[in-house]
Coordinates of C-alpha atoms in Angstrom, one line a residue:
M1 CA -66.8 46.6 -51.6
I2 CA -69.7 47.4 -49.2
N3 CA -72.5 49.2 -51.0
F4 CA -74.4 51.7 -48.8
R5 CA -76.7 52.8 -51.6
P6 CA -80.4 51.8 -51.1
P7 CA -82.0 49.6 -53.8
E8 CA -83.6 51.5 -56.7
S9 CA -87.4 51.5 -57.2
D10 CA -89.5 51.9 -60.4
E11 CA -92.0 54.0 -58.7
L12 CA -91.7 57.8 -58.6
P13 CA -90.5 59.1 -55.3
S14 CA -93.0 60.7 -53.0
T15 CA -92.9 64.4 -52.6
V16 CA -93.4 64.1 -48.9
I17 CA -90.3 65.0 -47.1
T18 CA -89.6 63.1 -43.9
P19 CA -86.5 62.9 -41.6
S20 CA -85.7 59.5 -42.9
T21 CA -85.9 60.7 -46.5
V22 CA -83.4 63.5 -45.7
V23 CA -80.9 61.1 -44.1
T24 CA -81.2 58.7 -47.0
A25 CA -80.6 61.5 -49.5
L26 CA -77.5 62.7 -47.6
I27 CA -76.0 59.3 -47.4
S28 CA -76.7 58.6 -51.1
K29 CA -75.1 62.0 -52.1
G30 CA -72.0 61.3 -49.9
W31 CA -71.5 57.9 -51.3
R32 CA -71.8 59.1 -54.9
G33 CA -69.0 61.6 -54.1
V34 CA -66.8 58.9 -52.7
K35 CA -67.5 56.7 -55.6
D36 CA -66.7 59.4 -58.1
S37 CA -63.5 60.2 -56.3
T38 CA -62.5 56.6 -56.2
K39 CA -63.1 56.2 -59.9
A40 CA -60.9 59.3 -60.6
D41 CA -58.1 57.9 -58.4
I42 CA -58.3 54.5 -60.2
R43 CA -58.2 56.3 -63.6
L44 CA -55.1 58.3 -62.5
M45 CA -53.4 55.1 -61.3
K46 CA -54.1 53.4 -64.6
D47 CA -52.7 56.4 -66.5
R48 CA -49.5 56.3 -64.4
A49 CA -49.2 52.6 -64.9
E50 CA -49.5 53.1 -68.6
S51 CA -46.8 55.8 -68.6
F52 CA -44.5 53.5 -66.6
K53 CA -45.2 50.8 -69.1
N54 CA -44.3 53.1 -72.0
L55 CA -41.1 54.2 -70.2
A56 CA -40.1 50.6 -69.6
S57 CA -40.7 49.8 -73.2
S58 CA -38.4 52.7 -74.2
F59 CA -35.7 51.3 -71.9
D60 CA -36.1 47.9 -73.5
R61 CA -35.7 49.4 -76.9
E62 CA -32.6 51.3 -75.8
R63 CA -31.1 48.1 -74.2
E64 CA -31.8 46.2 -77.4
G65 CA -30.0 48.9 -79.3
F66 CA -27.0 48.6 -77.0
R67 CA -27.0 44.8 -77.3
E68 CA -27.0 45.1 -81.0
M69 CA -24.1 47.5 -81.0
E70 CA -22.2 45.2 -78.6
S71 CA -23.0 42.2 -80.8
N72 CA -21.6 44.0 -83.9
N73 CA -18.4 45.0 -82.0
K74 CA -17.8 41.4 -80.9
K75 CA -18.6 39.8 -84.2
K76 CA -15.0 39.2 -85.1
K77 CA -14.2 37.7 -81.7
R78 CA -17.2 35.4 -82.0
S79 CA -16.2 34.3 -85.4
S80 CA -12.8 33.1 -84.1
L81 CA -14.5 31.4 -81.2
Q82 CA -17.0 29.7 -83.5
V83 CA -14.1 28.3 -85.6
F84 CA -12.5 27.0 -82.4
E85 CA -15.8 25.5 -81.2
G86 CA -16.3 23.9 -84.5
F87 CA -12.8 22.3 -84.3
R88 CA -13.5 21.2 -80.8
N89 CA -16.6 19.3 -81.9
T90 CA -14.9 17.5 -84.8
Q91 CA -14.6 13.7 -84.9
F92 CA -10.9 13.9 -84.2
V93 CA -11.3 15.8 -81.0
M94 CA -14.1 13.6 -79.9
K95 CA -12.0 10.5 -80.3
I96 CA -9.3 12.0 -78.2
K97 CA -11.8 12.9 -75.5
S98 CA -13.2 9.3 -75.6
R99 CA -9.7 7.9 -75.1
L100 CA -8.9 10.2 -72.2
K101 CA -9.3 8.1 -69.1
S102 CA -11.2 9.4 -66.1
L103 CA -9.6 10.2 -62.8
D104 CA -9.1 7.2 -60.6
V105 CA -9.1 7.0 -56.8
P106 CA -5.4 7.5 -56.2
E107 CA -5.4 10.6 -58.4
L108 CA -8.4 12.1 -56.6
L109 CA -7.0 11.4 -53.2
S110 CA -3.6 12.8 -54.0
Y111 CA -5.1 16.0 -55.5
L112 CA -7.4 16.3 -52.4
V113 CA -4.4 15.9 -50.0
R114 CA -2.4 18.5 -51.9
Q115 CA -5.3 21.1 -52.0
S116 CA -6.0 20.4 -48.3
G117 CA -2.4 21.4 -47.3
P118 CA -3.4 24.4 -45.1
L119 CA -6.2 22.4 -43.3
L120 CA -3.8 19.5 -42.6
D121 CA -1.2 22.0 -41.3
Q122 CA -3.7 23.3 -38.9
L123 CA -4.4 19.8 -37.7
G124 CA -0.7 19.2 -37.0
V125 CA 0.2 17.2 -40.1
K126 CA 3.5 18.5 -41.4
K127 CA 4.2 19.4 -45.0
D128 CA 6.7 16.6 -45.6
V129 CA 4.2 14.0 -44.3
S130 CA 1.6 15.3 -46.8
N131 CA 4.2 15.2 -49.6
K132 CA 5.0 11.5 -48.7
I133 CA 1.3 10.6 -48.9
I134 CA 1.0 12.3 -52.3
E135 CA 4.1 10.5 -53.6
S136 CA 2.9 7.1 -52.3
L137 CA -0.5 7.6 -54.0
C138 CA 1.2 8.5 -57.3
N139 CA 3.6 5.5 -57.1
K140 CA 0.6 3.3 -56.4
R141 CA -1.2 4.6 -59.5
K142 CA 1.9 4.3 -61.6
S143 CA 2.2 0.6 -60.7
Q144 CA -1.4 0.0 -61.7
L145 CA -1.7 2.0 -64.9
Q146 CA 0.6 2.7 -67.8
L147 CA -0.2 6.2 -69.1
T148 CA 1.6 8.6 -71.3
P149 CA 4.2 10.8 -69.5
I150 CA 2.0 13.9 -69.5
Y151 CA -0.7 12.1 -67.4
A152 CA 1.6 9.9 -65.2
C153 CA 2.9 11.0 -61.8
E154 CA 6.4 9.7 -62.5
S155 CA 7.9 13.2 -62.7
F156 CA 5.8 14.6 -59.8
N157 CA 8.0 16.6 -57.4
P158 CA 6.2 18.5 -54.6
E159 CA 9.3 20.4 -53.7
N160 CA 9.9 21.9 -57.2
D161 CA 7.6 24.9 -57.6
T162 CA 9.0 25.9 -61.0
I163 CA 8.1 22.7 -62.9
V164 CA 4.5 22.2 -64.2
D165 CA 2.8 19.7 -61.9
D166 CA 1.7 16.6 -63.7
L167 CA -1.2 16.0 -61.3
D168 CA -2.6 19.5 -62.0
S169 CA -2.2 18.9 -65.8
R170 CA -4.0 15.6 -65.4
V171 CA -6.9 17.0 -63.5
A172 CA -7.1 20.0 -65.8
S173 CA -7.2 17.8 -68.9
V174 CA -10.0 15.7 -67.5
L175 CA -12.1 18.8 -66.6
H176 CA -11.4 20.3 -69.9
S177 CA -12.5 17.2 -71.8
T178 CA -15.9 17.5 -70.1
G179 CA -16.4 20.9 -71.7
H180 CA -15.9 22.7 -68.4
H181 CA -14.4 26.1 -68.8
V182 CA -13.7 29.1 -66.7
N183 CA -15.2 32.5 -67.4
H184 CA -12.7 35.3 -66.8
H185 CA -13.3 38.9 -67.1
E186 CA -11.8 41.1 -69.8
V187 CA -9.7 43.9 -68.4
T188 CA -10.8 47.1 -70.1
D189 CA -8.7 49.5 -68.1
E190 CA -5.2 49.9 -69.5
K191 CA -3.8 50.3 -66.0
R192 CA -3.5 47.8 -63.2
H193 CA -5.2 48.8 -60.0
V194 CA -2.9 48.0 -57.1
A195 CA -3.7 48.4 -53.4
I196 CA -0.9 48.5 -50.9
V197 CA -2.1 47.9 -47.3
T198 CA 0.2 48.4 -44.3
T199 CA -0.2 48.5 -40.5
A200 CA 2.0 51.6 -39.7
S201 CA 2.4 55.1 -41.0
L202 CA 4.7 58.1 -40.8
P203 CA 5.8 59.8 -38.6
W204 CA 6.4 56.4 -36.9
M205 CA 9.9 55.7 -38.4
T206 CA 9.6 51.9 -38.9
G207 CA 10.1 49.7 -41.9
T208 CA 6.4 48.9 -42.0
A209 CA 5.6 52.5 -42.5
V210 CA 8.6 53.6 -44.7
N211 CA 8.9 50.7 -47.2
P212 CA 5.3 50.6 -48.4
L213 CA 5.5 54.3 -49.0
F214 CA 8.5 54.0 -51.2
R215 CA 7.0 51.0 -53.0
A216 CA 3.8 53.0 -53.8
A217 CA 5.9 55.9 -55.1
Y218 CA 8.1 53.8 -57.5
L219 CA 5.2 51.6 -58.7
A220 CA 3.2 54.7 -59.5
K221 CA 6.2 56.2 -61.3
S222 CA 6.1 53.6 -64.0
R223 CA 2.6 54.8 -65.0
K224 CA 1.5 51.3 -65.7
Q225 CA -0.3 51.0 -62.3
S226 CA -2.9 53.0 -60.5
I227 CA -1.8 52.8 -56.9
T228 CA -3.7 53.2 -53.6
L229 CA -1.8 53.1 -50.3
L230 CA -3.9 52.2 -47.3
V231 CA -2.5 53.3 -43.9
P232 CA -4.0 53.3 -40.4
W233 CA -5.6 56.3 -38.9
L234 CA -5.0 56.5 -35.1
T235 CA -7.0 58.6 -32.8
R236 CA -5.3 61.4 -30.9
S237 CA -4.8 59.4 -27.8
D238 CA -3.1 56.6 -29.8
Q239 CA -1.0 59.1 -31.8
E240 CA 0.5 60.4 -28.6
L241 CA 1.6 56.9 -27.6
V242 CA 3.0 55.9 -31.0
Y243 CA 4.3 58.9 -32.9
P244 CA 7.7 60.4 -31.8
N245 CA 8.5 63.9 -30.7
N246 CA 4.8 64.6 -29.7
I247 CA 3.7 64.8 -33.3
T248 CA -0.1 64.6 -33.7
F249 CA -2.6 65.3 -36.5
S250 CA -6.1 66.6 -36.2
S251 CA -7.3 65.1 -39.5
P252 CA -6.3 62.5 -42.1
E253 CA -5.8 65.3 -44.7
E254 CA -3.2 66.9 -42.4
Q255 CA -1.3 63.7 -42.0
E256 CA -1.4 63.0 -45.8
V257 CA 0.3 66.4 -46.4
Y258 CA 3.0 65.4 -43.9
I259 CA 3.5 62.0 -45.5
R260 CA 3.8 63.4 -49.1
S261 CA 6.1 66.2 -48.1
W262 CA 8.5 63.7 -46.3
L263 CA 8.4 61.3 -49.3
E264 CA 8.9 63.8 -52.1
E265 CA 11.8 65.4 -50.3
R266 CA 13.6 62.1 -50.4
V267 CA 12.7 60.6 -53.8
G268 CA 13.1 63.9 -55.7
F269 CA 9.9 63.6 -57.9
K270 CA 6.2 64.4 -57.6
T271 CA 4.3 61.4 -56.3
D272 CA 1.1 60.3 -58.1
F273 CA -0.8 57.8 -56.0
K274 CA -3.8 57.9 -53.7
I275 CA -3.5 57.7 -49.9
S276 CA -6.5 56.3 -48.0
F277 CA -6.9 55.8 -44.3
Y278 CA -8.6 53.0 -42.4
P279 CA -9.5 52.9 -38.7
G280 CA -6.5 51.6 -36.7
K281 CA -5.6 51.0 -33.1
R282 CA -2.5 50.6 -31.1
E283 CA -2.2 46.9 -30.3
K284 CA -0.6 45.8 -27.1
N285 CA 1.4 42.5 -26.9
G286 CA 1.3 42.2 -30.7
A287 CA 4.2 39.8 -30.8
L288 CA 2.6 37.5 -28.3
Q289 CA -0.7 37.4 -30.2
A290 CA 1.1 36.8 -33.5
F291 CA 2.5 33.6 -32.0
F292 CA -0.9 32.1 -31.8
V293 CA -2.1 33.0 -35.3
K294 CA 0.2 30.8 -37.4
H295 CA -2.7 28.7 -38.6
I296 CA -5.1 31.5 -39.3
N297 CA -2.3 33.1 -41.4
N298 CA -2.2 29.9 -43.5
L299 CA -5.9 30.0 -43.9
V300 CA -6.3 33.6 -45.0
T301 CA -3.3 33.6 -47.4
R302 CA -4.6 30.4 -49.0
A303 CA -8.1 31.9 -49.3
Y304 CA -7.3 35.4 -50.5
C305 CA -3.8 35.5 -52.1
D306 CA -2.6 34.5 -55.6
K307 CA 1.0 35.0 -54.6
V308 CA 2.8 35.6 -51.3
L309 CA 6.2 37.4 -51.4
R310 CA 8.3 36.7 -48.3
L311 CA 11.2 39.2 -47.7
S312 CA 13.4 36.4 -46.2
A313 CA 13.3 32.9 -44.9
A314 CA 12.9 34.3 -41.4
T315 CA 9.1 34.6 -42.0
Q316 CA 6.5 32.0 -41.7
D317 CA 6.3 29.5 -44.5
L318 CA 3.0 30.3 -46.2
P319 CA 1.0 28.7 -49.1
K320 CA 1.8 30.1 -52.6
S321 CA 4.9 31.9 -51.3
V322 CA 8.3 32.7 -52.7
I323 CA 11.3 34.4 -51.0
C324 CA 12.5 37.6 -52.6
N325 CA 13.7 40.9 -51.1
V326 CA 11.4 43.5 -52.8
H327 CA 12.6 46.4 -50.6
G328 CA 15.0 49.1 -51.4
V329 CA 16.6 52.0 -49.5
N330 CA 15.9 55.7 -49.4
P331 CA 17.9 57.4 -52.3
K332 CA 19.4 59.7 -49.8
F333 CA 21.6 56.8 -48.4
L334 CA 22.9 56.0 -51.8
K335 CA 23.9 59.6 -52.3
I336 CA 25.7 59.6 -48.9
G337 CA 27.6 56.4 -50.1
E338 CA 28.6 58.1 -53.3
K339 CA 29.8 61.2 -51.5
T340 CA 31.8 59.0 -49.1
A341 CA 33.4 57.1 -51.9
A342 CA 34.4 60.3 -53.7
E343 CA 36.0 61.6 -50.5
R344 CA 38.1 58.5 -50.1
E345 CA 39.2 58.7 -53.8
N346 CA 40.5 62.2 -53.0
G347 CA 42.5 60.9 -50.1
R348 CA 40.3 62.4 -47.4
Q349 CA 39.4 60.3 -44.3
S350 CA 35.6 59.6 -44.3
F351 CA 35.3 57.4 -41.2
S352 CA 36.6 59.1 -38.0
K353 CA 34.4 57.1 -35.6
G354 CA 34.1 53.5 -34.8
A355 CA 31.0 51.3 -34.2
Y356 CA 27.4 52.2 -33.6
F357 CA 23.9 50.6 -33.3
L358 CA 20.6 52.2 -34.2
G359 CA 17.1 51.0 -33.5
K360 CA 14.0 51.4 -31.4
M361 CA 15.0 50.7 -27.8
V362 CA 13.0 47.6 -27.1
W363 CA 14.5 44.3 -26.2
A364 CA 13.1 42.6 -29.3
K365 CA 15.1 44.8 -31.6
G366 CA 18.5 43.2 -30.8
Y367 CA 19.4 44.9 -27.6
R368 CA 19.4 41.7 -25.5
E369 CA 21.7 40.0 -28.0
L370 CA 24.0 43.0 -28.2
I371 CA 24.4 43.2 -24.4
D372 CA 24.9 39.4 -24.1
L373 CA 27.6 39.4 -26.7
L374 CA 29.5 42.4 -25.2
A375 CA 29.2 41.0 -21.7
K376 CA 30.5 37.5 -22.7
Q377 CA 33.3 38.8 -24.9
K378 CA 34.3 41.9 -22.9
D379 CA 37.7 40.5 -22.1
N380 CA 38.4 39.4 -25.7
L381 CA 37.5 42.8 -27.3
D382 CA 40.0 45.6 -27.1
Y383 CA 39.8 47.6 -23.9
A384 CA 39.3 50.7 -26.0
F385 CA 36.4 49.3 -27.9
K386 CA 33.3 51.4 -27.5
I387 CA 29.9 51.4 -29.2
D388 CA 27.4 54.3 -29.5
V389 CA 23.7 53.4 -29.3
Y390 CA 20.9 55.5 -30.8
G391 CA 17.3 54.9 -30.0
N392 CA 14.1 55.6 -28.1
G393 CA 11.6 53.1 -26.7
E394 CA 9.7 51.8 -23.7
D395 CA 12.6 49.6 -22.7
A396 CA 15.2 52.4 -22.7
N397 CA 15.6 52.5 -18.9
E398 CA 15.9 48.7 -18.6
V399 CA 18.5 48.5 -21.4
Q400 CA 20.6 51.3 -20.0
S401 CA 20.4 49.8 -16.5
A402 CA 21.5 46.4 -17.7
A403 CA 24.5 47.9 -19.6
K404 CA 25.6 49.9 -16.6
K405 CA 25.2 46.9 -14.3
L406 CA 27.5 44.8 -16.5
N407 CA 30.0 47.8 -16.8
L408 CA 29.8 47.7 -20.6
N409 CA 31.5 50.5 -22.7
M410 CA 28.2 51.7 -24.3
S411 CA 27.1 55.3 -24.8
F412 CA 23.3 55.9 -25.2
M413 CA 21.9 58.7 -27.3
K414 CA 18.4 59.7 -28.3
G415 CA 17.1 58.2 -31.6
I416 CA 17.8 60.2 -34.7
D417 CA 17.3 59.7 -38.5
H418 CA 19.8 57.2 -39.9
A419 CA 20.7 59.7 -42.6
D420 CA 21.7 62.4 -40.0
D421 CA 25.0 64.1 -40.6
S422 CA 26.4 63.0 -37.2
L423 CA 26.2 59.3 -38.3
H424 CA 28.1 59.7 -41.6
S425 CA 31.5 59.3 -40.0
Y426 CA 30.9 55.9 -38.3
K427 CA 32.6 53.0 -40.0
V428 CA 30.9 49.9 -38.5
F429 CA 27.2 49.3 -38.0
I430 CA 26.6 46.4 -35.6
N431 CA 23.2 44.7 -35.7
P432 CA 23.0 41.4 -33.7
S433 CA 19.1 41.2 -34.0
V434 CA 17.6 37.9 -35.0
S435 CA 14.0 39.0 -34.8
D436 CA 13.9 41.1 -38.0
V437 CA 12.4 39.9 -41.2
L438 CA 14.7 42.1 -43.2
C439 CA 16.5 44.9 -41.4
T440 CA 16.1 48.3 -43.2
A441 CA 18.9 49.8 -41.1
T442 CA 21.4 47.2 -42.3
A443 CA 20.6 47.9 -46.0
E444 CA 20.9 51.7 -45.3
A445 CA 24.4 51.2 -43.7
L446 CA 25.6 49.1 -46.6
A447 CA 24.3 51.8 -49.0
M448 CA 26.3 54.4 -47.1
G449 CA 29.5 52.3 -47.7
K450 CA 29.9 51.1 -44.1
F451 CA 30.9 47.8 -42.6
V452 CA 28.0 45.8 -41.2
V453 CA 28.5 43.1 -38.6
C454 CA 25.4 41.0 -38.3
A455 CA 24.2 37.5 -37.2
D456 CA 24.3 34.5 -39.5
H457 CA 20.5 34.5 -39.8
P458 CA 18.0 34.0 -42.7
S459 CA 16.9 37.6 -42.3
N460 CA 20.4 38.6 -43.5
D461 CA 20.7 36.3 -46.5
F462 CA 20.2 39.1 -49.1
F463 CA 23.2 41.1 -47.6
R464 CA 25.7 38.3 -47.7
S465 CA 26.7 39.0 -51.3
F466 CA 28.1 42.4 -50.3
P467 CA 31.8 42.3 -49.3
N468 CA 31.2 44.8 -46.5
C469 CA 28.7 42.5 -44.8
L470 CA 30.5 40.4 -42.1
S471 CA 28.2 37.8 -40.6
Y472 CA 29.1 35.8 -37.5
N473 CA 27.8 32.4 -36.2
S474 CA 29.3 32.4 -32.7
P475 CA 30.3 34.8 -29.9
Q476 CA 34.0 34.1 -30.8
D477 CA 33.3 34.8 -34.5
F478 CA 31.6 38.0 -33.5
V479 CA 34.8 39.2 -31.8
E480 CA 36.8 38.3 -34.9
K481 CA 34.5 40.2 -37.3
V482 CA 34.4 43.3 -35.1
K483 CA 38.2 43.4 -35.0
L484 CA 38.4 42.9 -38.7
A485 CA 36.0 45.7 -39.4
M486 CA 37.7 48.1 -37.0
E487 CA 41.1 47.4 -38.5
S488 CA 40.1 47.5 -42.2
E489 CA 38.6 49.9 -44.7
P490 CA 35.2 49.2 -46.3
H491 CA 35.1 48.3 -50.0
P492 CA 33.5 50.9 -52.3
L493 CA 30.2 49.8 -53.8
T494 CA 30.2 48.8 -57.4
P495 CA 27.5 50.2 -59.7
D496 CA 25.7 46.9 -59.7
Q497 CA 25.7 46.6 -55.9
R498 CA 24.5 50.2 -55.6
F499 CA 21.7 49.5 -58.0
S500 CA 20.6 46.3 -56.2
L501 CA 20.0 48.4 -53.1
S502 CA 17.8 50.9 -54.9
W503 CA 14.0 51.0 -55.1
E504 CA 14.2 50.8 -58.9
A505 CA 15.8 47.4 -58.6
A506 CA 13.4 46.4 -55.8
T507 CA 10.5 47.3 -58.0
E508 CA 11.9 45.2 -60.8
R509 CA 12.2 42.2 -58.4
F510 CA 8.7 42.8 -57.2
M511 CA 7.2 42.8 -60.7
Q512 CA 9.2 39.7 -61.7
S513 CA 8.5 37.7 -58.5
S514 CA 4.8 38.7 -58.3
E515 CA 4.1 37.6 -61.9
L516 CA 1.3 40.1 -62.1
D517 CA 1.1 39.7 -65.9
K518 CA 0.7 35.9 -65.6
I519 CA -1.8 36.1 -62.8
L520 CA -3.9 38.8 -64.6
T521 CA -3.9 37.3 -68.0
Q522 CA -4.1 33.5 -67.2
T523 CA -3.4 32.6 -70.8
S524 CA -3.3 28.8 -70.4
R525 CA -6.8 27.2 -70.6
L526 CA -5.5 24.1 -68.8
T527 CA -4.1 26.3 -66.0
R528 CA -7.4 28.2 -65.7
T529 CA -9.4 24.9 -65.5
S530 CA -7.1 23.5 -62.9
N531 CA -7.2 26.7 -60.9
S532 CA -11.0 26.6 -60.9
V533 CA -10.8 23.5 -58.6
A534 CA -8.3 25.2 -56.3
S535 CA -10.4 28.4 -56.4
L536 CA -13.4 26.5 -55.2
I537 CA -11.5 25.3 -52.1
D538 CA -10.1 28.8 -51.6
G539 CA -13.6 30.3 -51.8
T540 CA -14.8 27.8 -49.2
L541 CA -12.0 28.8 -46.8
A542 CA -12.7 32.5 -47.5
F543 CA -16.4 32.0 -46.7
A544 CA -15.5 30.2 -43.4
H545 CA -13.1 33.0 -42.4
Y546 CA -15.8 35.6 -43.2
C547 CA -18.3 33.8 -41.0
F548 CA -15.8 33.2 -38.1
T549 CA -14.5 36.8 -38.1
G550 CA -18.0 38.1 -37.7
N551 CA -18.1 36.5 -34.2
E552 CA -16.3 38.3 -31.4
F553 CA -15.4 35.1 -29.6
F554 CA -13.6 33.6 -32.7
R555 CA -11.9 36.9 -33.3
L556 CA -10.4 36.9 -29.8
C557 CA -9.3 33.3 -30.2
T558 CA -7.3 34.3 -33.4
G559 CA -5.5 37.2 -31.7
A560 CA -7.8 40.1 -32.4
V561 CA -7.9 43.0 -30.0
P562 CA -11.2 43.2 -28.1
G563 CA -13.6 45.8 -29.3
T564 CA -11.9 46.3 -32.7
R565 CA -14.4 44.6 -35.0
D566 CA -16.1 47.9 -35.7
Y567 CA -14.8 51.4 -35.7
D568 CA -15.6 53.7 -32.8
K569 CA -17.2 57.2 -32.7
Q570 CA -13.8 58.9 -32.7
H571 CA -12.8 57.2 -35.9
S572 CA -16.1 57.9 -37.5
S573 CA -15.7 61.6 -36.7
D574 CA -12.0 61.8 -37.9
L575 CA -12.6 59.8 -41.1
H576 CA -16.0 61.2 -41.9
L577 CA -17.7 57.8 -41.7
L578 CA -21.3 56.9 -40.7
P579 CA -21.8 56.7 -37.0
P580 CA -21.1 53.2 -35.6
D581 CA -24.7 52.6 -34.6
V582 CA -25.8 53.5 -38.1
E583 CA -23.1 51.5 -39.9
N584 CA -23.6 48.5 -37.6
P585 CA -27.0 48.7 -36.1
I586 CA -28.1 46.4 -33.2
Y587 CA -31.5 45.0 -33.8
G588 CA -33.7 44.0 -30.9
W589 CA -36.9 44.7 -29.0

């Protein structure tokens, strides 16, 4: 600190007043004021620091009190763990650990190859080639070492997902013997928290919008789960392109009211789940872009998913996946089927019309296959055979022109709800599509007690057990199945068949196939230890995906729509989000 005060003198000051004396006195007086003010400020700062110190001490005492309470509450748990730890450190257990042989090179290589499946797939190495490499490594190790059956690879079978893998058990045993353990959180909430994310929403009447909605309703009905359904929010311009009948919404709240009203009218009970909206966009050429993202699908499912449920074998084979139809039909269709069966029991004719097809009028929804079949087999079908087609879509003019050019006996009507009264009297639903994963309209037609003529395709595997499902594998077989359906009467659904089409049964299949209890509890210590190795690889893949998707160039390479990494101003206004330039600021000079 610079001192402006003049040095003190022992002599008495002169009484002579000069200009220099006046200036010196003023400076001295001003500096004394500054010094006194500074001392006061320093004293105030010290007092405040002392008060903060006392406050922090009180917080420390409170925290110690909470720790003591928590310690008392967990004393019983600790005692049991101490008993187990004591047993683990006994001489008997130490001998077992010392006799447990470490992992050798073939074991490490085989485990590395198995865990690197998605990466090898992206490099063009097929799954069966990877399995052969693993088997050869296991056989090589078996010829070198003679181990007990639990550690040997003799029963290793990569194709059998239901049997505990010996290689995983071996790796887990070695890791466990080193004292490595996995910390897993304790679930304090009695309910599971389930998020259902979909890429479409009502009023777009597509399976991607309807099925997640019913799943959320029936999962929430069990009261064991807390459900959140995430659906896309489209701007007004995109709504006009996607939603039918010029239906648009000015806010997410308005669309939520529409969705809940539509759903509760069909399920017959009050729905209790949360609906959240995320910024969405209409994507052009989605099917073309999806063709290029097979490998990125493998990566993200491996990185982020514990279990993947595939509705049918028509979908891409993904890591950690099983095939199970976890979809049901709208209860309204089951009621229509019951009404039709009751009318037939009373001797009344329920089906006064012939065949029909219903679906969005785009070529990919089976219209090309339908026109090709009817054109090739026009002479083999009865001259009076006619099919009514219901649907709207961007390819409507082309589809109708192609049918007219080939002189096919097809009548085209606007798209309507499949449960509309005008469709109840049709007897045969024809669906030649081979692009569906699992056709919702096929399930609805079966629920209404109709015949279904469909292609022999993996997407229809679930329906083959129903006697009213007539699948064909050739154009000639198509003609035979159509004639059989037109000349016969459908079989009434049994109670078991009717239940298997319901959302109650679909929810049971979902809970069983997803194995939520097993995934959440992770009761086996060896399984948790083995999974820790896999989770390390999964975490690495997730980090790589996170880094790549932050770059616009890599996003475009994996099929993303340009300019969709961040939401725009319209989305921020509709969803009450921060402005884009605030949420994602651009730093620069």
